JSON list of C-alpha atoms in Angstrom, two decimals:
[
{"chain": "A", "resi": 236, "resn": "MET", "atom": "CA", "xyz": [129.17, -51.30, -6.03]},
{"chain": "A", "resi": 237, "resn": "ASN", "atom": "CA", "xyz": [130.54, -55.12, -5.20]},
{"chain": "A", "resi": 238, "resn": "ASP", "atom": "CA", "xyz": [127.90, -57.83, -4.94]},
{"chain": "A", "resi": 239, "resn": "ILE", "atom": "CA", "xyz": [127.98, -59.69, -1.33]},
{"chain": "A", "resi": 240, "resn": "ARG", "atom": "CA", "xyz": [124.76, -62.12, -2.21]},
{"chain": "A", "resi": 241, "resn": "GLY", "atom": "CA", "xyz": [126.05, -65.30, -0.66]},
{"chain": "A", "resi": 242, "resn": "LEU", "atom": "CA", "xyz": [128.01, -63.61, 2.18]},
{"chain": "A", "resi": 243, "resn": "GLU", "atom": "CA", "xyz": [125.92, -61.69, 4.19]},
{"chain": "A", "resi": 244, "resn": "PRO", "atom": "CA", "xyz": [125.40, -62.84, 7.90]},
{"chain": "A", "resi": 245, "resn": "PRO", "atom": "CA", "xyz": [122.25, -63.72, 9.12]},
{"chain": "A", "resi": 246, "resn": "THR", "atom": "CA", "xyz": [120.13, -61.24, 11.31]},
{"chain": "A", "resi": 247, "resn": "GLY", "atom": "CA", "xyz": [121.09, -61.59, 15.17]},
{"chain": "A", "resi": 248, "resn": "THR", "atom": "CA", "xyz": [124.85, -61.80, 14.15]},
{"chain": "A", "resi": 249, "resn": "ALA", "atom": "CA", "xyz": [126.64, -60.77, 17.33]},
{"chain": "A", "resi": 250, "resn": "ALA", "atom": "CA", "xyz": [130.15, -60.08, 15.45]},
{"chain": "A", "resi": 251, "resn": "LEU", "atom": "CA", "xyz": [132.17, -60.83, 11.95]},
{"chain": "A", "resi": 252, "resn": "LEU", "atom": "CA", "xyz": [135.85, -62.59, 12.14]},
{"chain": "A", "resi": 253, "resn": "PHE", "atom": "CA", "xyz": [137.67, -62.17, 8.95]},
{"chain": "A", "resi": 254, "resn": "ASP", "atom": "CA", "xyz": [140.78, -64.01, 8.11]},
{"chain": "A", "resi": 255, "resn": "CYS", "atom": "CA", "xyz": [143.24, -61.86, 6.36]},
{"chain": "A", "resi": 256, "resn": "ASP", "atom": "CA", "xyz": [145.70, -63.45, 3.89]},
{"chain": "A", "resi": 257, "resn": "GLY", "atom": "CA", "xyz": [143.81, -64.79, 0.87]},
{"chain": "A", "resi": 258, "resn": "THR", "atom": "CA", "xyz": [140.39, -63.68, 2.36]},
{"chain": "A", "resi": 259, "resn": "LEU", "atom": "CA", "xyz": [140.47, -59.95, 2.90]},
{"chain": "A", "resi": 260, "resn": "VAL", "atom": "CA", "xyz": [143.53, -59.29, 0.87]},
{"chain": "A", "resi": 261, "resn": "ASP", "atom": "CA", "xyz": [145.22, -61.12, -2.35]},
{"chain": "A", "resi": 262, "resn": "THR", "atom": "CA", "xyz": [148.29, -61.76, -0.46]},
{"chain": "A", "resi": 263, "resn": "LEU", "atom": "CA", "xyz": [148.89, -65.53, -1.52]},
{"chain": "A", "resi": 264, "resn": "GLY", "atom": "CA", "xyz": [150.97, -64.81, -4.79]},
{"chain": "A", "resi": 265, "resn": "LEU", "atom": "CA", "xyz": [153.42, -62.33, -3.27]},
{"chain": "A", "resi": 266, "resn": "TYR", "atom": "CA", "xyz": [153.69, -64.74, -0.34]},
{"chain": "A", "resi": 267, "resn": "ARG", "atom": "CA", "xyz": [154.48, -67.83, -2.58]},
{"chain": "A", "resi": 268, "resn": "ARG", "atom": "CA", "xyz": [157.01, -65.65, -4.63]},
{"chain": "A", "resi": 269, "resn": "CYS", "atom": "CA", "xyz": [158.82, -64.72, -1.14]},
{"chain": "A", "resi": 270, "resn": "TRP", "atom": "CA", "xyz": [158.94, -68.12, 0.52]},
{"chain": "A", "resi": 271, "resn": "THR", "atom": "CA", "xyz": [160.19, -69.58, -2.64]},
{"chain": "A", "resi": 272, "resn": "GLN", "atom": "CA", "xyz": [163.14, -67.42, -2.83]},
{"chain": "A", "resi": 273, "resn": "VAL", "atom": "CA", "xyz": [163.93, -67.47, 0.92]},
{"chain": "A", "resi": 274, "resn": "PHE", "atom": "CA", "xyz": [163.17, -71.27, 1.26]},
{"chain": "A", "resi": 275, "resn": "GLY", "atom": "CA", "xyz": [165.50, -71.69, -2.21]},
{"chain": "A", "resi": 276, "resn": "ARG", "atom": "CA", "xyz": [168.57, -70.09, -0.06]},
{"chain": "A", "resi": 277, "resn": "HIS", "atom": "CA", "xyz": [168.28, -72.89, 2.35]},
{"chain": "A", "resi": 278, "resn": "GLY", "atom": "CA", "xyz": [167.95, -75.99, -0.03]},
{"chain": "A", "resi": 279, "resn": "PHE", "atom": "CA", "xyz": [163.99, -76.29, -0.09]},
{"chain": "A", "resi": 280, "resn": "VAL", "atom": "CA", "xyz": [162.42, -76.34, -3.38]},
{"chain": "A", "resi": 281, "resn": "MET", "atom": "CA", "xyz": [158.60, -75.09, -2.87]},
{"chain": "A", "resi": 282, "resn": "THR", "atom": "CA", "xyz": [156.17, -76.82, -5.48]},
{"chain": "A", "resi": 283, "resn": "ASP", "atom": "CA", "xyz": [152.58, -74.78, -5.75]},
{"chain": "A", "resi": 284, "resn": "GLU", "atom": "CA", "xyz": [150.95, -77.74, -4.52]},
{"chain": "A", "resi": 285, "resn": "TRP", "atom": "CA", "xyz": [152.77, -77.93, -1.14]},
{"chain": "A", "resi": 286, "resn": "PHE", "atom": "CA", "xyz": [152.45, -74.19, -0.61]},
{"chain": "A", "resi": 287, "resn": "HIS", "atom": "CA", "xyz": [148.30, -74.65, -1.21]},
{"chain": "A", "resi": 288, "resn": "THR", "atom": "CA", "xyz": [148.96, -77.71, 1.44]},
{"chain": "A", "resi": 289, "resn": "TRP", "atom": "CA", "xyz": [150.34, -75.30, 4.02]},
{"chain": "A", "resi": 290, "resn": "ALA", "atom": "CA", "xyz": [148.22, -72.24, 2.98]},
{"chain": "A", "resi": 291, "resn": "GLY", "atom": "CA", "xyz": [146.42, -71.04, 5.97]},
{"chain": "A", "resi": 292, "resn": "HIS", "atom": "CA", "xyz": [148.85, -72.74, 8.73]},
{"chain": "A", "resi": 293, "resn": "SER", "atom": "CA", "xyz": [150.95, -70.07, 10.93]},
{"chain": "A", "resi": 294, "resn": "ILE", "atom": "CA", "xyz": [154.07, -69.37, 10.07]},
{"chain": "A", "resi": 295, "resn": "ASP", "atom": "CA", "xyz": [156.18, -71.47, 12.60]},
{"chain": "A", "resi": 296, "resn": "PRO", "atom": "CA", "xyz": [154.45, -74.62, 11.31]},
{"chain": "A", "resi": 297, "resn": "PHE", "atom": "CA", "xyz": [155.04, -73.70, 7.67]},
{"chain": "A", "resi": 298, "resn": "VAL", "atom": "CA", "xyz": [158.76, -72.89, 8.16]},
{"chain": "A", "resi": 299, "resn": "ARG", "atom": "CA", "xyz": [159.58, -76.06, 9.96]},
{"chain": "A", "resi": 300, "resn": "ALA", "atom": "CA", "xyz": [157.47, -78.15, 7.33]},
{"chain": "A", "resi": 301, "resn": "ALA", "atom": "CA", "xyz": [159.59, -76.71, 4.79]},
{"chain": "A", "resi": 302, "resn": "LEU", "atom": "CA", "xyz": [162.61, -77.22, 6.96]},
{"chain": "A", "resi": 303, "resn": "PRO", "atom": "CA", "xyz": [162.33, -80.04, 9.29]},
{"chain": "A", "resi": 304, "resn": "SER", "atom": "CA", "xyz": [165.83, -80.37, 10.30]},
{"chain": "A", "resi": 305, "resn": "ALA", "atom": "CA", "xyz": [166.05, -76.75, 11.05]},
{"chain": "A", "resi": 306, "resn": "GLY", "atom": "CA", "xyz": [166.85, -75.79, 14.79]},
{"chain": "A", "resi": 307, "resn": "ASP", "atom": "CA", "xyz": [165.17, -72.68, 16.64]},
{"chain": "A", "resi": 308, "resn": "GLU", "atom": "CA", "xyz": [167.41, -70.23, 15.70]},
{"chain": "A", "resi": 309, "resn": "LEU", "atom": "CA", "xyz": [167.41, -70.97, 11.97]},
{"chain": "A", "resi": 310, "resn": "VAL", "atom": "CA", "xyz": [163.59, -71.20, 12.05]},
{"chain": "A", "resi": 311, "resn": "ALA", "atom": "CA", "xyz": [163.76, -67.70, 13.37]},
{"chain": "A", "resi": 312, "resn": "GLU", "atom": "CA", "xyz": [166.10, -66.47, 10.84]},
{"chain": "A", "resi": 313, "resn": "VAL", "atom": "CA", "xyz": [164.25, -67.77, 7.88]},
{"chain": "A", "resi": 314, "resn": "THR", "atom": "CA", "xyz": [160.99, -66.52, 9.38]},
{"chain": "A", "resi": 315, "resn": "THR", "atom": "CA", "xyz": [162.53, -62.93, 9.30]},
{"chain": "A", "resi": 316, "resn": "GLN", "atom": "CA", "xyz": [163.70, -63.19, 5.84]},
{"chain": "A", "resi": 317, "resn": "GLY", "atom": "CA", "xyz": [160.38, -64.19, 4.79]},
{"chain": "A", "resi": 318, "resn": "ILE", "atom": "CA", "xyz": [158.60, -61.49, 6.30]},
{"chain": "A", "resi": 319, "resn": "ASP", "atom": "CA", "xyz": [161.09, -58.80, 5.71]},
{"chain": "A", "resi": 320, "resn": "LEU", "atom": "CA", "xyz": [160.95, -59.80, 1.89]},
{"chain": "A", "resi": 321, "resn": "PHE", "atom": "CA", "xyz": [157.36, -59.76, 1.79]},
{"chain": "A", "resi": 322, "resn": "LEU", "atom": "CA", "xyz": [157.12, -56.47, 3.79]},
{"chain": "A", "resi": 323, "resn": "GLU", "atom": "CA", "xyz": [159.11, -54.87, 1.11]},
{"chain": "A", "resi": 324, "resn": "SER", "atom": "CA", "xyz": [156.26, -55.70, -1.41]},
{"chain": "A", "resi": 325, "resn": "THR", "atom": "CA", "xyz": [153.21, -54.65, 0.56]},
{"chain": "A", "resi": 326, "resn": "HIS", "atom": "CA", "xyz": [152.58, -51.42, -1.88]},
{"chain": "A", "resi": 327, "resn": "LEU", "atom": "CA", "xyz": [151.68, -54.37, -4.90]},
{"chain": "A", "resi": 328, "resn": "LEU", "atom": "CA", "xyz": [148.67, -56.11, -2.83]},
{"chain": "A", "resi": 329, "resn": "GLU", "atom": "CA", "xyz": [144.80, -55.93, -3.71]},
{"chain": "A", "resi": 330, "resn": "PRO", "atom": "CA", "xyz": [142.00, -56.53, -1.47]},
{"chain": "A", "resi": 331, "resn": "ARG", "atom": "CA", "xyz": [139.72, -59.13, -2.29]},
{"chain": "A", "resi": 332, "resn": "GLU", "atom": "CA", "xyz": [136.95, -56.92, -3.17]},
{"chain": "A", "resi": 333, "resn": "HIS", "atom": "CA", "xyz": [133.75, -59.25, -2.65]},
{"chain": "A", "resi": 334, "resn": "VAL", "atom": "CA", "xyz": [134.63, -59.89, 0.88]},
{"chain": "A", "resi": 335, "resn": "VAL", "atom": "CA", "xyz": [135.97, -56.52, 2.01]},
{"chain": "A", "resi": 336, "resn": "ALA", "atom": "CA", "xyz": [132.56, -55.15, 0.71]},
{"chain": "A", "resi": 337, "resn": "VAL", "atom": "CA", "xyz": [130.84, -57.34, 3.58]},
{"chain": "A", "resi": 338, "resn": "ALA", "atom": "CA", "xyz": [133.27, -55.58, 6.25]},
{"chain": "A", "resi": 339, "resn": "ARG", "atom": "CA", "xyz": [132.22, -52.00, 4.39]},
{"chain": "A", "resi": 340, "resn": "ALA", "atom": "CA", "xyz": [128.47, -52.84, 4.58]},
{"chain": "A", "resi": 341, "resn": "TRP", "atom": "CA", "xyz": [128.52, -53.73, 8.32]},
{"chain": "A", "resi": 342, "resn": "HIS", "atom": "CA", "xyz": [131.03, -51.23, 9.20]},
{"chain": "A", "resi": 343, "resn": "GLY", "atom": "CA", "xyz": [129.79, -49.53, 12.76]},
{"chain": "A", "resi": 344, "resn": "ARG", "atom": "CA", "xyz": [127.02, -51.98, 12.78]},
{"chain": "A", "resi": 345, "resn": "ILE", "atom": "CA", "xyz": [128.28, -54.76, 14.67]},
{"chain": "A", "resi": 346, "resn": "PRO", "atom": "CA", "xyz": [131.90, -55.55, 16.07]},
{"chain": "A", "resi": 347, "resn": "MET", "atom": "CA", "xyz": [134.20, -57.03, 13.69]},
{"chain": "A", "resi": 348, "resn": "ALA", "atom": "CA", "xyz": [137.60, -58.35, 13.74]},
{"chain": "A", "resi": 349, "resn": "VAL", "atom": "CA", "xyz": [140.51, -59.44, 11.86]},
{"chain": "A", "resi": 350, "resn": "VAL", "atom": "CA", "xyz": [141.68, -63.09, 13.09]},
{"chain": "A", "resi": 351, "resn": "SER", "atom": "CA", "xyz": [145.12, -64.31, 11.28]},
{"chain": "A", "resi": 352, "resn": "GLY", "atom": "CA", "xyz": [147.55, -66.82, 11.53]},
{"chain": "A", "resi": 353, "resn": "GLY", "atom": "CA", "xyz": [150.21, -64.37, 10.46]},
{"chain": "A", "resi": 354, "resn": "GLN", "atom": "CA", "xyz": [152.81, -62.20, 12.18]},
{"chain": "A", "resi": 355, "resn": "ARG", "atom": "CA", "xyz": [151.39, -59.03, 13.29]},
{"chain": "A", "resi": 356, "resn": "VAL", "atom": "CA", "xyz": [153.60, -57.12, 11.92]},
{"chain": "A", "resi": 357, "resn": "ALA", "atom": "CA", "xyz": [153.08, -58.28, 8.11]},
{"chain": "A", "resi": 358, "resn": "VAL", "atom": "CA", "xyz": [149.02, -58.33, 9.14]},
{"chain": "A", "resi": 359, "resn": "GLU", "atom": "CA", "xyz": [148.71, -54.80, 10.09]},
{"chain": "A", "resi": 360, "resn": "GLN", "atom": "CA", "xyz": [151.20, -53.41, 7.22]},
{"chain": "A", "resi": 361, "resn": "THR", "atom": "CA", "xyz": [148.90, -55.66, 4.72]},
{"chain": "A", "resi": 362, "resn": "LEU", "atom": "CA", "xyz": [145.32, -54.16, 5.90]},
{"chain": "A", "resi": 363, "resn": "GLU", "atom": "CA", "xyz": [147.09, -50.58, 6.04]},
{"chain": "A", "resi": 364, "resn": "ALA", "atom": "CA", "xyz": [148.48, -51.38, 2.29]},
{"chain": "A", "resi": 365, "resn": "VAL", "atom": "CA", "xyz": [144.99, -51.52, 0.95]},
{"chain": "A", "resi": 366, "resn": "GLY", "atom": "CA", "xyz": [143.09, -48.89, 3.09]},
{"chain": "A", "resi": 367, "resn": "ILE", "atom": "CA", "xyz": [141.14, -51.25, 5.19]},
{"chain": "A", "resi": 368, "resn": "ARG", "atom": "CA", "xyz": [142.68, -51.45, 9.01]},
{"chain": "A", "resi": 369, "resn": "HIS", "atom": "CA", "xyz": [140.21, -48.63, 9.99]},
{"chain": "A", "resi": 370, "resn": "LEU", "atom": "CA", "xyz": [137.23, -51.41, 9.31]},
{"chain": "A", "resi": 371, "resn": "PHE", "atom": "CA", "xyz": [138.09, -53.42, 12.17]},
{"chain": "A", "resi": 372, "resn": "ASP", "atom": "CA", "xyz": [137.66, -53.18, 16.11]},
{"chain": "A", "resi": 373, "resn": "ALA", "atom": "CA", "xyz": [140.53, -55.43, 16.59]},
{"chain": "A", "resi": 374, "resn": "VAL", "atom": "CA", "xyz": [143.64, -57.65, 15.11]},
{"chain": "A", "resi": 375, "resn": "VAL", "atom": "CA", "xyz": [144.35, -60.85, 16.77]},
{"chain": "A", "resi": 376, "resn": "THR", "atom": "CA", "xyz": [147.26, -62.75, 15.29]},
{"chain": "A", "resi": 377, "resn": "VAL", "atom": "CA", "xyz": [149.68, -65.48, 16.18]},
{"chain": "A", "resi": 378, "resn": "ASN", "atom": "CA", "xyz": [151.73, -63.22, 18.04]},
{"chain": "A", "resi": 379, "resn": "ASP", "atom": "CA", "xyz": [149.12, -62.95, 20.70]},
{"chain": "A", "resi": 380, "resn": "VAL", "atom": "CA", "xyz": [148.10, -66.78, 21.13]},
{"chain": "A", "resi": 381, "resn": "VAL", "atom": "CA", "xyz": [150.53, -69.99, 21.91]},
{"chain": "A", "resi": 382, "resn": "SER", "atom": "CA", "xyz": [149.15, -72.04, 19.04]},
{"chain": "A", "resi": 383, "resn": "GLY", "atom": "CA", "xyz": [148.39, -70.73, 15.72]},
{"chain": "A", "resi": 384, "resn": "LYS", "atom": "CA", "xyz": [145.78, -71.90, 13.21]},
{"chain": "A", "resi": 385, "resn": "PRO", "atom": "CA", "xyz": [144.32, -74.40, 12.58]},
{"chain": "A", "resi": 386, "resn": "ALA", "atom": "CA", "xyz": [144.15, -74.39, 16.52]},
{"chain": "A", "resi": 387, "resn": "PRO", "atom": "CA", "xyz": [141.18, -72.41, 17.64]},
{"chain": "A", "resi": 388, "resn": "ASP", "atom": "CA", "xyz": [143.30, -70.14, 19.73]},
{"chain": "A", "resi": 389, "resn": "VAL", "atom": "CA", "xyz": [143.07, -66.66, 17.46]},
{"chain": "A", "resi": 390, "resn": "TYR", "atom": "CA", "xyz": [139.23, -67.31, 17.32]},
{"chain": "A", "resi": 391, "resn": "PHE", "atom": "CA", "xyz": [138.84, -67.64, 21.12]},
{"chain": "A", "resi": 392, "resn": "LEU", "atom": "CA", "xyz": [140.95, -64.20, 21.82]},
{"chain": "A", "resi": 393, "resn": "ALA", "atom": "CA", "xyz": [139.17, -62.07, 19.35]},
{"chain": "A", "resi": 394, "resn": "MET", "atom": "CA", "xyz": [135.81, -63.34, 20.32]},
{"chain": "A", "resi": 395, "resn": "GLN", "atom": "CA", "xyz": [136.86, -62.13, 23.98]},
{"chain": "A", "resi": 396, "resn": "VAL", "atom": "CA", "xyz": [138.41, -58.66, 22.85]},
{"chain": "A", "resi": 397, "resn": "LEU", "atom": "CA", "xyz": [135.08, -58.10, 21.29]},
{"chain": "A", "resi": 398, "resn": "GLY", "atom": "CA", "xyz": [133.00, -59.18, 23.98]},
{"chain": "A", "resi": 399, "resn": "VAL", "atom": "CA", "xyz": [130.69, -61.69, 22.10]},
{"chain": "A", "resi": 400, "resn": "ASP", "atom": "CA", "xyz": [129.80, -65.36, 21.98]},
{"chain": "A", "resi": 401, "resn": "ALA", "atom": "CA", "xyz": [130.85, -67.71, 19.37]},
{"chain": "A", "resi": 402, "resn": "GLY", "atom": "CA", "xyz": [127.51, -68.95, 18.94]},
{"chain": "A", "resi": 403, "resn": "ARG", "atom": "CA", "xyz": [126.38, -65.84, 17.45]},
{"chain": "A", "resi": 404, "resn": "CYS", "atom": "CA", "xyz": [129.56, -65.12, 15.43]},
{"chain": "A", "resi": 405, "resn": "VAL", "atom": "CA", "xyz": [130.08, -65.71, 11.84]},
{"chain": "A", "resi": 406, "resn": "ALA", "atom": "CA", "xyz": [133.80, -66.18, 10.29]},
{"chain": "A", "resi": 407, "resn": "TYR", "atom": "CA", "xyz": [135.06, -65.81, 6.64]},
{"chain": "A", "resi": 408, "resn": "GLU", "atom": "CA", "xyz": [138.07, -67.68, 5.75]},
{"chain": "A", "resi": 409, "resn": "ASP", "atom": "CA", "xyz": [139.72, -69.23, 2.48]},
{"chain": "A", "resi": 410, "resn": "THR", "atom": "CA", "xyz": [141.60, -72.38, 3.66]},
{"chain": "A", "resi": 411, "resn": "SER", "atom": "CA", "xyz": [140.57, -75.76, 5.60]},
{"chain": "A", "resi": 412, "resn": "SER", "atom": "CA", "xyz": [143.11, -74.58, 8.09]},
{"chain": "A", "resi": 413, "resn": "GLY", "atom": "CA", "xyz": [141.38, -71.59, 8.89]},
{"chain": "A", "resi": 414, "resn": "ILE", "atom": "CA", "xyz": [137.86, -73.10, 8.81]},
{"chain": "A", "resi": 415, "resn": "ASP", "atom": "CA", "xyz": [138.93, -75.63, 10.96]},
{"chain": "A", "resi": 416, "resn": "SER", "atom": "CA", "xyz": [140.33, -72.76, 13.52]},
{"chain": "A", "resi": 417, "resn": "ALA", "atom": "CA", "xyz": [137.02, -71.29, 13.32]},
{"chain": "A", "resi": 418, "resn": "THR", "atom": "CA", "xyz": [134.57, -74.34, 14.00]},
{"chain": "A", "resi": 419, "resn": "ALA", "atom": "CA", "xyz": [136.92, -75.57, 16.59]},
{"chain": "A", "resi": 420, "resn": "ALA", "atom": "CA", "xyz": [136.23, -72.33, 18.63]},
{"chain": "A", "resi": 421, "resn": "GLY", "atom": "CA", "xyz": [132.45, -73.19, 18.01]},
{"chain": "A", "resi": 422, "resn": "ILE", "atom": "CA", "xyz": [131.07, -70.64, 15.39]},
{"chain": "A", "resi": 423, "resn": "PRO", "atom": "CA", "xyz": [128.27, -72.20, 13.73]},
{"chain": "A", "resi": 424, "resn": "LEU", "atom": "CA", "xyz": [128.54, -70.53, 10.24]},
{"chain": "A", "resi": 425, "resn": "VAL", "atom": "CA", "xyz": [131.80, -70.23, 8.40]},
{"chain": "A", "resi": 426, "resn": "PHE", "atom": "CA", "xyz": [131.99, -68.79, 5.07]},
{"chain": "A", "resi": 427, "resn": "ASP", "atom": "CA", "xyz": [134.60, -70.34, 2.44]},
{"chain": "A", "resi": 428, "resn": "VAL", "atom": "CA", "xyz": [135.48, -66.80, 0.20]},
{"chain": "A", "resi": 429, "resn": "GLY", "atom": "CA", "xyz": [136.83, -69.00, -2.17]},
{"chain": "A", "resi": 430, "resn": "ASP", "atom": "CA", "xyz": [133.63, -70.33, -3.53]},
{"chain": "A", "resi": 431, "resn": "HIS", "atom": "CA", "xyz": [130.78, -68.26, -1.51]},
{"chain": "A", "resi": 432, "resn": "SER", "atom": "CA", "xyz": [129.74, -71.60, 0.40]},
{"chain": "A", "resi": 433, "resn": "PRO", "atom": "CA", "xyz": [128.88, -71.73, 4.13]},
{"chain": "A", "resi": 434, "resn": "VAL", "atom": "CA", "xyz": [130.28, -74.24, 6.29]},
{"chain": "A", "resi": 435, "resn": "GLY", "atom": "CA", "xyz": [127.71, -75.08, 8.89]},
{"chain": "A", "resi": 436, "resn": "ILE", "atom": "CA", "xyz": [124.16, -73.10, 9.31]},
{"chain": "A", "resi": 437, "resn": "ALA", "atom": "CA", "xyz": [123.22, -70.44, 11.81]},
{"chain": "A", "resi": 438, "resn": "ASP", "atom": "CA", "xyz": [119.81, -69.06, 12.62]},
{"chain": "A", "resi": 439, "resn": "PHE", "atom": "CA", "xyz": [120.38, -66.31, 15.22]},
{"chain": "A", "resi": 440, "resn": "ARG", "atom": "CA", "xyz": [116.81, -65.11, 15.60]}
]
């Protein structure tokens, strides 16, 4: 059994909201390999430092940052290339068990959603690949909103779908972009699952 100490939501939590990539599922290594290959075809050499700087941002600004002179048509083409390459290898993915254990522990007890800046097709296939899609009442992605992370739009929509107020929600993220998105949506407690540290304080009693 996985240890969830340090990640437990406080009593009175209305909903749990989880990022997908890097939070519920260890996707970043696969994404890094895919984007290194795709960007390389277009003349951009992606370093690990650059990748980690942009990790957590939604895909459109991510691609535009790599290819700043690209027009909309090329951005769409490159995005499709990157996602298609990723989808070919989702069978290699592994869940981040210490975070998934939280979702398993509260499944059926309080509403839960996946709140991602990724493309829906990639997020849904990722969750199915590691066998955890059934744990969540909703999946909200960048395809459902105008602006992806670090904007708060995906969190606002997820809370609307679940019918809960931000002030009683807890979020789980692994990047500064995701944490900024959740806090901008008014969520008082966000766990940085990279080091189990809470951002903010919540007392829902």
